[in-house]
């Protein structure tokens, strides 16, 4: 029988005891931010657990990493500390596990005998880990806060944010759109995980409103460039890896050790203003105009440019799901052809089976509408390859750095990861509960969700959402 | 007569009382980092001055901004606090100023009478600001540390680093090199200050060794891509603006108020691996290969790509020279044609006359050799336009953010700001004290310096240097 918590967790919850994602929250609006893990409909306050001396292992006992306003100090401790925290918390939160096991192991006639032995055991031994929280009403009261009452904050102080471009379907779609089918993907794409620097100041937590950005757009004819609110505002369905200990400048991380540098994953929406980027980030020499002409589009740049983060907003989910929690959902990464260079060749190359979904809820409507369904396992380059490549030139990563995957599109049109692809750059309309969309409109709320489905439970990320407000 | 310090400052020093640049230093290897200003051959310890209660103005009295390991808290206070600090420090460090003024104002026969009145004044009033440090041997001893003994550190905790591309000569040279003279500069370049996100983790202080990066290079024929140490390592002569208070997400900064958001400037060397970037950051579709072919170069990308920061190292000078210190060297910015859009149109558009110089000192040689001389006033887009444009989409800037200018090339070949231009992508050799260079070799030390020349004094940045170590 699966591990169970003494806290009631429904089968559809994203946060059973198998998950225990980490975040930063405030129990009251005026209280200082602190680390917590999600369990069912509650947040377990790790500062309280820490102050109560319940982290007794060698890495966390005496550490103040759970008395911080972000998770960076905990992330810097590395995988042994992360595993210790997970084991401790699973012990504290597990409930009637022993009794359940008994029920399976013995037939009912033996049960009462076993129960008697168990009670005697409890009388003669220290209180088991399982009971330290469960059977302490005062500590339960102090440390378990209903999720509906808390305010979630950014879980990490993000030093640097790098956005990769690792879904082949996304790369191919953009390539076809702007260069034509013959040269859809550049040869270097298959040799290394292409990446761009993003801006960390404008990364916000789920639920933060996004103000429609203003900027310059492509001029028509001889008139000056357009200036005003973006008319091609888009979401990008991404996930991001949260970096753990990191490395020193000049000392690359081996690809087979890269997993130890990734604490976990978050959902990420890298909002994009397609029209502004198209003008700002492009070499628009005539020779390029001509090439675009072949693809039937004179105003758009090669795909590599459309991906540059524009710095007006990137939203992440508040909960970081650890790689340890995702391990049961590991699956083979796609076979890579050509074979990657030795520094990118992994002994075990894995993805994770995480179902992803995007819903849009137009202003004033009751219901949201699913616009796409994709999966993390569509990535061509793994997160460990991304991390190893990032450091191969000697670049240093720091705890709390974020590595975005890039838009995660699947092979089918219903699994494309952004409106640019879903509406083929506005050539088609997307039907949405009786209304239509080519790009996002003011008042639209975009909600990402993601989860892995286990046997009778889910390991999920909750949601990552943001609502578009008009330009000022 | 010019303002003078009671500390002896030679006419060639970069750090007279007119300058007072801010940095972070350690007086002893084991002491904690603290803010200081450079004065002649000394560093004035601002933590000591602060603890002694000598910052008495409304913004700094009682503030702990000079008891921090970086300048970010001071930067967040804004221009009124910066001006107050400057005035206080100039008062504390000025010496015989009052007597000198007397000598000018009156003829010598009145001088002794005035001196008498002055002495009586001193007897009846508090010790003047000028004397509080000068005449306090104990405080002088504690707060003035010989520059030769200190260790300089990064002056700021850098949240985000953006690199602009604001020298027209640099843009034109790269354009001619990779696209031919007809389409040297893209039309969007003249409409807005083009920029790229850089990586902040790999920004290091002057004097830090730079390890030659490894990475993938362009494959030849059907063989896999080259992998190994960069063979086209370059410097980029840049400066960078250090952001002060910053702005909230969604609230752009007006271009005419942008100056209040810039604390000062540093020298910056944005080291580049031309061969690795060329392969990694390029759309290399056949249509582009063809276009390059026209420019006589099949392996290089359009200029916009060569500028992407690669994250293995960016060096800045330890001293931030304030805009207040540079104000006497302000000059008109170049006339912009076409006229910029209203949000970029400045009432007063200014550059600064800062002479820049790059020297290379090959391993084992006694002397370094000047390889280029340029000037900050070659920038087409001003730093205030850069800042305003950066925020126009709602992007937030934070105290300590860095805005690089991009390579600053002048119009003449002797004023080009990088080896790529100086050797025309390796087509020519640069003569260097009897040896030659196309790109940087292991052991080369690259030293930037910069200063503005006043009447009998200089306002300078000191140096920004780094030595190339071989790949591991």
PDB file of N, CA, C and O in Angstrom, chain B residues 47 221 262 266 352 394 418:
ATOM      1  N   UNK B  47      32.879  53.090   6.502  1.00  0.00           N
ATOM      2  CA  UNK B  47      32.247  52.509   7.694  1.00  0.00           C
ATOM      3  C   UNK B  47      32.762  53.235   8.938  1.00  0.00           C
ATOM      4  O   UNK B  47      31.988  53.540   9.852  1.00  0.00           O
ATOM      5  N   UNK B 221      33.099  20.906 -42.945  1.00  0.00           N
ATOM      6  CA  UNK B 221      32.599  19.821 -43.787  1.00  0.00           C
ATOM      7  C   UNK B 221      31.591  18.977 -43.036  1.00  0.00           C
ATOM      8  O   UNK B 221      30.701  19.496 -42.380  1.00  0.00           O
ATOM      9  N   UNK B 262      20.813  56.777 -12.353  1.00  0.00           N
ATOM     10  CA  UNK B 262      22.167  56.286 -12.641  1.00  0.00           C
ATOM     11  C   UNK B 262      23.134  56.869 -11.615  1.00  0.00           C
ATOM     12  O   UNK B 262      23.321  58.078 -11.539  1.00  0.00           O
ATOM     13  N   UNK B 266      31.338  52.543 -14.529  1.00  0.00           N
ATOM     14  CA  UNK B 266      32.558  51.743 -14.343  1.00  0.00           C
ATOM     15  C   UNK B 266      33.135  51.404 -15.713  1.00  0.00           C
ATOM     16  O   UNK B 266      32.430  51.470 -16.730  1.00  0.00           O
ATOM     17  N   UNK B 352      29.700  62.049 -22.001  1.00  0.00           N
ATOM     18  CA  UNK B 352      30.790  62.532 -21.166  1.00  0.00           C
ATOM     19  C   UNK B 352      32.095  62.317 -21.918  1.00  0.00           C
ATOM     20  O   UNK B 352      32.262  61.306 -22.610  1.00  0.00           O
ATOM     21  N   UNK B 394       7.866  48.245 -19.256  1.00  0.00           N
ATOM     22  CA  UNK B 394       7.440  47.945 -17.888  1.00  0.00           C
ATOM     23  C   UNK B 394       8.482  47.183 -17.098  1.00  0.00           C
ATOM     24  O   UNK B 394       8.290  46.897 -15.916  1.00  0.00           O
ATOM     25  N   UNK B 418      37.785  46.536 -30.021  1.00  0.00           N
ATOM     26  CA  UNK B 418      37.996  45.101 -29.786  1.00  0.00           C
ATOM     27  C   UNK B 418      38.925  44.561 -30.874  1.00  0.00           C
ATOM     28  O   UNK B 418      39.102  45.196 -31.915  1.00  0.00           O
TER      29      UNK B 418
END
